[in-house]
């Protein structure tokens, strides 16, 4: 998966721009699941029996929290594929997802958590400096 196509997917699917996020890593593993009987009938009629996914991890700082990601207008005439977005903890994601996708989520968590922890450790100084700057700026405008 190329970096350019990753940013294109982010914009197409959730309407966020390159300036809204920091790319952390595209995981090298492929995650697969099979549609259960009775699910995804449109795709089954097209000859598909499941999906293989590649995940890319991003860091989102407080700047995006000021924006309502549900109302972000995408660039280039693309419209977001999702009607609603939410930032969730792992346990919330697991609780809200269909059962046939849970194993993929558990596998993803196992692979992604060390990458996330390493990114946060390596970037903690700049992350906290940016956060402190925003807090100071917010306090000075009150």
XYZ file of N, CA, C and O in Angstrom:
568
model
N 0.857 -1.175 0.000
C 0.000 0.000 0.000
C 0.902 1.236 0.000
O 1.748 1.397 0.864
N 0.704 2.110 -0.971
C 1.536 3.307 -1.054
C 1.035 4.374 -0.087
O -0.142 4.397 0.285
N 1.938 5.253 0.307
C 1.573 6.350 1.199
C 0.527 7.241 0.543
O -0.430 7.658 1.186
N 0.668 7.493 -0.751
C -0.289 8.342 -1.460
C -1.689 7.717 -1.445
O -2.679 8.406 -1.199
N -1.781 6.411 -1.678
C -3.100 5.773 -1.674
C -3.680 5.730 -0.265
O -4.893 5.825 -0.083
N -2.818 5.613 0.751
C -3.289 5.635 2.139
C -3.952 6.962 2.451
O -5.059 7.008 2.986
N -3.293 8.071 2.101
C -3.877 9.389 2.361
C -5.152 9.585 1.549
O -6.113 10.198 2.020
N -5.185 9.047 0.328
C -6.399 9.127 -0.477
C -7.561 8.399 0.182
O -8.693 8.891 0.200
N -7.286 7.221 0.757
C -8.327 6.462 1.453
C -8.816 7.198 2.697
O -10.012 7.217 2.980
N -7.894 7.803 3.452
C -8.285 8.557 4.648
C -9.250 9.667 4.253
O -10.299 9.849 4.869
N -8.919 10.389 3.202
C -9.800 11.472 2.763
C -11.119 10.932 2.232
O -12.190 11.427 2.586
N -11.056 9.897 1.418
C -12.271 9.342 0.810
C -13.208 8.747 1.860
O -14.420 8.928 1.791
N -12.660 8.037 2.834
C -13.507 7.317 3.776
C -13.958 8.137 4.971
O -15.055 7.939 5.473
N -13.109 9.062 5.453
C -13.516 9.821 6.642
C -13.376 11.328 6.491
O -13.692 12.075 7.404
N -12.915 11.781 5.329
C -12.903 13.205 5.048
C -11.796 14.003 5.719
O -11.849 15.222 5.726
N -10.787 13.322 6.279
C -9.687 14.046 6.912
C -8.542 14.240 5.932
O -8.357 13.462 5.000
N -7.777 15.303 6.155
C -6.664 15.655 5.293
C -5.340 15.239 5.931
O -5.260 14.964 7.127
N -4.308 15.267 5.135
C -2.952 14.925 5.581
C -2.521 15.787 6.771
O -1.797 15.314 7.643
N -2.958 17.024 6.818
C -2.562 17.934 7.898
C -3.287 17.631 9.211
O -2.920 18.151 10.251
N -4.323 16.793 9.178
C -5.096 16.465 10.373
C -4.471 15.339 11.201
O -4.827 15.174 12.365
N -3.589 14.550 10.593
C -3.072 13.342 11.229
C -1.576 13.194 10.986
O -1.041 13.773 10.056
N -0.930 12.385 11.836
C 0.457 11.987 11.597
C 0.468 10.490 11.284
O -0.073 9.704 12.050
N 1.098 10.120 10.192
C 1.240 8.718 9.839
C 2.214 8.058 10.812
O 3.327 8.539 10.988
N 1.791 6.987 11.456
C 2.644 6.254 12.391
C 3.270 5.061 11.679
O 4.484 4.923 11.644
N 2.442 4.200 11.095
C 2.962 3.008 10.437
C 1.854 2.318 9.650
O 0.703 2.303 10.079
N 2.225 1.742 8.524
C 1.350 0.804 7.840
C 1.825 -0.575 8.254
O 2.988 -0.927 8.048
N 0.955 -1.331 8.885
C 1.340 -2.645 9.389
C 1.580 -3.596 8.224
O 0.799 -3.618 7.270
N 2.646 -4.395 8.279
C 2.958 -5.292 7.155
C 2.027 -6.506 7.059
O 1.898 -7.092 5.991
N 1.367 -6.854 8.145
C 0.497 -8.019 8.157
C -0.807 -7.749 7.397
O -1.307 -6.638 7.398
N -1.349 -8.805 6.819
C -2.672 -8.767 6.207
C -3.625 -9.449 7.182
O -3.309 -10.485 7.756
N -4.784 -8.878 7.370
C -5.784 -9.412 8.289
C -6.989 -9.848 7.459
O -7.508 -9.071 6.664
N -7.425 -11.106 7.661
C -8.482 -11.673 6.815
C -9.649 -12.181 7.650
O -9.464 -12.663 8.765
N -10.832 -12.058 7.074
C -12.007 -12.707 7.649
C -12.927 -13.166 6.520
O -12.852 -12.673 5.395
N -13.772 -14.141 6.845
C -14.747 -14.683 5.901
C -16.132 -14.220 6.317
O -16.450 -14.214 7.503
N -16.931 -13.821 5.335
C -18.306 -13.437 5.630
C -19.084 -14.665 6.093
O -19.011 -15.716 5.462
N -19.865 -14.553 7.158
C -20.699 -15.687 7.564
C -21.872 -15.854 6.594
O -22.222 -14.923 5.866
N -22.445 -17.045 6.595
C -23.615 -17.284 5.748
C -24.687 -16.239 6.070
O -24.925 -15.922 7.227
N -25.326 -15.703 5.046
C -26.385 -14.723 5.235
C -25.906 -13.288 5.326
O -26.698 -12.364 5.291
N -24.599 -13.071 5.457
C -24.062 -11.704 5.558
C -23.448 -11.288 4.223
O -23.037 -12.126 3.430
N -23.408 -10.002 3.988
C -22.744 -9.422 2.817
C -23.221 -10.061 1.509
O -22.417 -10.429 0.654
N -24.516 -10.160 1.358
C -25.072 -10.818 0.175
C -24.647 -10.147 -1.127
O -24.378 -10.822 -2.121
N -24.558 -8.821 -1.128
C -24.124 -8.123 -2.344
C -22.751 -8.627 -2.761
O -22.506 -8.935 -3.925
N -21.826 -8.690 -1.816
C -20.458 -9.101 -2.125
C -20.389 -10.580 -2.492
O -19.636 -10.969 -3.371
N -21.192 -11.402 -1.826
C -21.209 -12.833 -2.151
C -21.692 -13.038 -3.596
O -21.154 -13.871 -4.324
N -22.690 -12.262 -4.027
C -23.181 -12.369 -5.407
C -22.104 -11.966 -6.414
O -22.121 -12.402 -7.555
N -21.175 -11.123 -5.969
C -20.071 -10.695 -6.832
C -18.918 -11.712 -6.813
O -17.912 -11.520 -7.473
N -19.077 -12.768 -5.990
C -18.058 -13.807 -5.929
C -17.067 -13.674 -4.785
O -16.108 -14.440 -4.697
N -17.278 -12.714 -3.899
C -16.371 -12.523 -2.764
C -16.874 -13.313 -1.563
O -18.072 -13.357 -1.290
N -15.951 -13.910 -0.820
C -16.345 -14.678 0.364
C -15.844 -14.045 1.660
O -16.163 -14.507 2.747
N -15.041 -13.007 1.555
C -14.493 -12.362 2.741
C -13.700 -11.135 2.354
O -13.866 -10.592 1.258
N -12.844 -10.719 3.269
C -12.059 -9.518 3.029
C -10.670 -9.679 3.623
O -10.493 -10.303 4.669
N -9.698 -9.101 2.937
C -8.335 -9.013 3.435
C -8.034 -7.536 3.623
O -8.268 -6.743 2.709
N -7.555 -7.182 4.806
C -7.341 -5.767 5.114
C -5.898 -5.497 5.523
O -5.245 -6.340 6.144
N -5.444 -4.316 5.184
C -4.175 -3.783 5.656
C -4.519 -2.561 6.491
O -5.353 -1.748 6.085
N -3.900 -2.435 7.655
C -4.198 -1.316 8.536
C -3.035 -0.346 8.610
O -1.876 -0.750 8.645
N -3.382 0.936 8.639
C -2.415 2.005 8.815
C -2.767 2.726 10.099
O -3.933 3.042 10.345
N -1.751 2.978 10.914
C -1.947 3.658 12.192
C -1.612 5.131 12.043
O -0.626 5.493 11.403
N -2.443 5.972 12.645
C -2.242 7.408 12.622
C -2.270 7.945 14.046
O -2.903 7.357 14.916
N -1.620 9.081 14.243
C -1.706 9.801 15.503
C -2.527 11.049 15.251
O -2.325 11.749 14.261
N -3.464 11.308 16.141
C -4.332 12.468 16.012
C -4.190 13.304 17.275
O -4.481 12.835 18.372
N -3.735 14.531 17.135
C -3.579 15.373 18.321
C -4.855 16.172 18.587
O -5.857 16.005 17.907
N -4.815 17.033 19.585
C -6.006 17.780 19.994
C -6.553 18.713 18.933
O -7.704 19.108 19.008
N -5.750 19.080 17.962
C -6.228 20.019 16.949
C -7.466 19.474 16.239
O -8.391 20.214 15.948
N -7.494 18.182 15.987
C -8.631 17.604 15.285
C -9.860 17.551 16.183
O -10.985 17.550 15.712
N -9.669 17.520 17.507
C -10.806 17.469 18.413
C -11.662 18.728 18.316
O -12.836 18.707 18.650
N -11.062 19.816 17.860
C -11.818 21.055 17.697
C -12.752 20.978 16.496
O -13.721 21.710 16.419
N -12.439 20.108 15.559
C -13.270 19.939 14.369
C -14.274 18.825 14.618
O -14.024 17.906 15.374
N -15.418 18.910 13.995
C -16.409 17.841 14.044
C -16.142 16.959 12.836
O -16.511 17.302 11.717
N -15.468 15.821 13.066
C -15.082 14.980 11.936
C -16.284 14.439 11.180
O -16.149 13.976 10.059
N -17.461 14.503 11.771
C -18.658 14.054 11.076
C -19.140 15.076 10.045
O -20.009 14.775 9.233
N -18.583 16.283 10.099
C -19.011 17.323 9.172
C -17.877 17.831 8.288
O -18.042 18.825 7.597
N -16.734 17.165 8.312
C -15.595 17.589 7.512
C -15.940 17.439 6.040
O -16.455 16.408 5.611
N -15.691 18.483 5.283
C -15.930 18.434 3.840
C -14.667 17.924 3.157
O -13.628 18.556 3.216
N -14.739 16.777 2.513
C -13.564 16.240 1.828
C -13.215 17.051 0.590
O -14.062 17.740 0.040
N -11.967 16.925 0.195
C -11.475 17.626 -0.987
C -11.634 16.739 -2.217
O -11.796 15.538 -2.118
N -11.577 17.309 -3.375
C -11.567 16.550 -4.625
C -12.895 15.921 -4.995
O -12.936 14.987 -5.783
N -14.000 16.386 -4.431
C -15.298 15.876 -4.802
C -15.673 14.536 -4.193
O -16.727 13.998 -4.486
N -14.807 13.969 -3.360
C -15.121 12.688 -2.711
C -15.994 12.940 -1.494
O -15.846 13.935 -0.806
N -16.899 12.014 -1.228
C -17.734 12.097 -0.033
C -17.364 10.965 0.903
O -17.098 9.853 0.460
N -17.325 11.214 2.217
C -16.959 10.155 3.153
C -17.886 8.944 3.018
O -19.077 9.089 2.738
N -17.312 7.754 3.207
C -18.101 6.529 3.107
C -18.893 6.249 4.375
O -19.804 5.433 4.360
N -18.543 6.896 5.476
C -19.193 6.620 6.748
C -20.048 7.797 7.183
O -19.677 8.945 7.010
N -21.198 7.506 7.777
C -22.100 8.551 8.247
C -21.734 9.024 9.648
O -22.111 10.111 10.055
N -21.007 8.190 10.399
C -20.676 8.534 11.779
C -19.293 7.999 12.101
O -18.929 6.906 11.702
N -18.531 8.786 12.852
C -17.195 8.397 13.299
C -17.113 8.542 14.799
O -17.783 9.389 15.385
N -16.263 7.735 15.405
C -16.041 7.847 16.843
C -14.626 7.388 17.157
O -14.106 6.469 16.528
N -14.001 8.035 18.135
C -12.702 7.609 18.641
C -12.992 6.685 19.815
O -13.621 7.097 20.782
N -12.574 5.427 19.723
C -12.945 4.426 20.713
C -11.727 3.719 21.307
O -10.693 3.600 20.653
N -11.908 3.212 22.524
C -10.927 2.334 23.149
C -11.093 0.944 22.532
O -12.141 0.620 21.982
N -10.059 0.096 22.658
C -10.123 -1.249 22.085
C -11.369 -2.002 22.538
O -12.047 -2.640 21.727
N -11.662 -1.979 23.844
C -12.805 -2.751 24.347
C -14.122 -2.257 23.747
O -15.043 -3.034 23.526
N -14.210 -0.965 23.449
C -15.417 -0.424 22.832
C -15.541 -0.875 21.368
O -16.637 -1.162 20.893
N -14.406 -0.933 20.687
C -14.412 -1.415 19.308
C -14.875 -2.868 19.274
O -15.756 -3.241 18.497
N -14.294 -3.689 20.134
C -14.674 -5.110 20.188
C -16.155 -5.293 20.486
O -16.822 -6.122 19.876
N -16.667 -4.514 21.423
C -18.075 -4.644 21.817
C -19.030 -4.227 20.698
O -20.149 -4.715 20.624
N -18.594 -3.327 19.816
C -19.493 -2.795 18.794
C -19.382 -3.499 17.442
O -20.179 -3.240 16.557
N -18.433 -4.385 17.290
C -18.218 -4.978 15.976
C -18.898 -6.333 15.828
O -19.101 -7.029 16.814
N -19.274 -6.691 14.590
C -19.883 -8.010 14.367
C -18.929 -9.122 14.792
O -17.708 -8.997 14.644
N -19.485 -10.198 15.293
C -18.687 -11.298 15.807
C -17.652 -11.844 14.839
O -16.541 -12.177 15.236
N -17.995 -11.901 13.547
C -17.057 -12.482 12.579
C -15.829 -11.607 12.330
O -14.857 -12.065 11.741
N -15.856 -10.359 12.810
C -14.690 -9.478 12.664
C -13.862 -9.367 13.951
O -12.802 -8.759 13.948
N -14.328 -9.944 15.042
C -13.640 -9.790 16.329
C -12.237 -10.381 16.341
O -11.333 -9.804 16.920
N -12.053 -11.537 15.712
C -10.715 -12.127 15.688
C -9.710 -11.210 14.998
O -8.574 -11.086 15.427
N -10.149 -10.568 13.918
C -9.270 -9.620 13.220
C -8.906 -8.472 14.154
O -7.755 -8.057 14.221
N -9.882 -7.966 14.897
C -9.615 -6.865 15.819
C -8.629 -7.288 16.910
O -7.725 -6.532 17.268
N -8.781 -8.490 17.425
C -7.857 -8.990 18.447
C -6.448 -9.159 17.882
O -5.454 -8.812 18.535
N -6.343 -9.667 16.663
C -5.042 -9.797 16.006
C -4.427 -8.416 15.769
O -3.232 -8.208 16.003
N -5.254 -7.487 15.307
C -4.790 -6.123 15.065
C -4.259 -5.505 16.350
O -3.180 -4.898 16.361
N -4.996 -5.656 17.424
C -4.567 -5.088 18.703
C -3.206 -5.636 19.115
O -2.322 -4.885 19.530
N -3.030 -6.937 18.981
C -1.774 -7.582 19.370
C -0.587 -7.027 18.575
O 0.490 -6.814 19.108
N -0.798 -6.773 17.286
C 0.259 -6.256 16.417
C 0.435 -4.745 16.590
O 1.554 -4.233 16.591
N -0.672 -4.015 16.738
C -0.626 -2.550 16.739
C -0.150 -1.954 18.062
O 0.541 -0.922 18.059
N -0.518 -2.541 19.176
C -0.172 -1.923 20.466
C 1.321 -1.666 20.640
O 1.699 -0.571 21.060
N 2.215 -2.612 20.321
C 3.646 -2.303 20.465
C 4.108 -1.170 19.545
O 4.958 -0.360 19.925
N 3.528 -1.092 18.352
C 3.876 -0.015 17.410
C 3.411 1.328 17.968
O 4.143 2.324 17.933
N 2.221 1.361 18.519
C 1.667 2.580 19.116
C 2.512 3.008 20.309
O 2.880 4.190 20.433
N 2.828 2.053 21.183
C 3.639 2.371 22.368
C 5.003 2.922 21.980
O 5.483 3.885 22.571
N 5.633 2.322 20.969
C 6.949 2.794 20.526
C 6.847 4.204 19.943
O 7.685 5.057 20.209
N 5.813 4.460 19.153
C 5.621 5.801 18.591
C 5.447 6.829 19.699
O 6.067 7.897 19.678
N 4.604 6.520 20.680
C 4.363 7.468 21.774
C 5.622 7.711 22.587
O 5.911 8.844 22.971
N 6.381 6.660 22.823
C 7.632 6.814 23.573
C 8.621 7.679 22.792
O 9.224 8.591 23.338
N 8.766 7.413 21.511
C 9.725 8.145 20.682
C 9.310 9.593 20.442
O 10.158 10.446 20.183
N 8.022 9.875 20.526
C 7.522 11.218 20.207
C 6.928 11.944 21.402
O 6.315 12.996 21.236
N 7.102 11.410 22.601
C 6.437 11.993 23.772
C 6.830 13.443 24.009
O 5.987 14.259 24.349
N 8.088 13.785 23.796
C 8.509 15.168 24.030
C 7.764 16.132 23.123
O 7.239 17.147 23.573
N 7.694 15.819 21.834
C 7.021 16.735 20.909
C 5.507 16.714 21.118
O 4.852 17.748 20.995
N 4.942 15.550 21.452
C 3.499 15.463 21.689
C 3.115 16.320 22.887
O 2.183 17.117 22.826
N 3.858 16.177 23.993
C 3.534 16.943 25.190
C 3.858 18.423 25.022
O 3.138 19.275 25.536
N 4.887 18.743 24.262
C 5.197 20.154 23.999
C 4.074 20.795 23.190
O 3.637 21.910 23.493
N 3.596 20.088 22.167
C 2.487 20.596 21.359
C 1.239 20.778 22.214
O 0.536 21.780 22.111
N 0.952 19.794 23.081
C -0.231 19.870 23.945
C -0.108 21.030 24.917
O -1.057 21.781 25.141
N 1.074 21.213 25.496
C 1.280 22.314 26.442
C 1.111 23.656 25.749
O 0.535 24.588 26.296
N 1.625 23.763 24.546
C 1.503 25.004 23.784
C 0.028 25.334 23.544
O -0.401 26.460 23.710
N -0.759 24.317 23.176
C -2.185 24.556 22.929
C -2.896 24.967 24.206
O -3.745 25.855 24.184
N -2.583 24.312 25.319
C -3.207 24.672 26.596
C -2.863 26.114 26.937
O -3.726 26.894 27.327
N -1.586 26.488 26.780
C -1.156 27.847 27.088
C -1.883 28.835 26.176
O -2.374 29.868 26.645
N -1.977 28.531 24.874
C -2.661 29.417 23.951
C -4.141 29.537 24.300
O -4.709 30.613 24.264
N -4.778 28.417 24.677
C -6.188 28.443 25.044
C -6.397 29.292 26.313
O -7.339 30.048 26.393
N -5.489 29.169 27.277
C -5.606 29.943 28.523
C -5.402 31.432 28.276
O -6.051 32.263 28.891
N -4.530 31.766 27.342
C -4.223 33.180 27.113
C -5.348 33.901 26.370
O -5.411 35.124 26.396
N -6.230 33.148 25.728
C -7.314 33.798 24.997
C -8.575 33.947 25.842
O -9.542 34.517 25.405
N -8.554 33.386 27.055
C -9.748 33.438 27.916
C -9.961 34.796 28.518
O -9.132 35.618 28.638
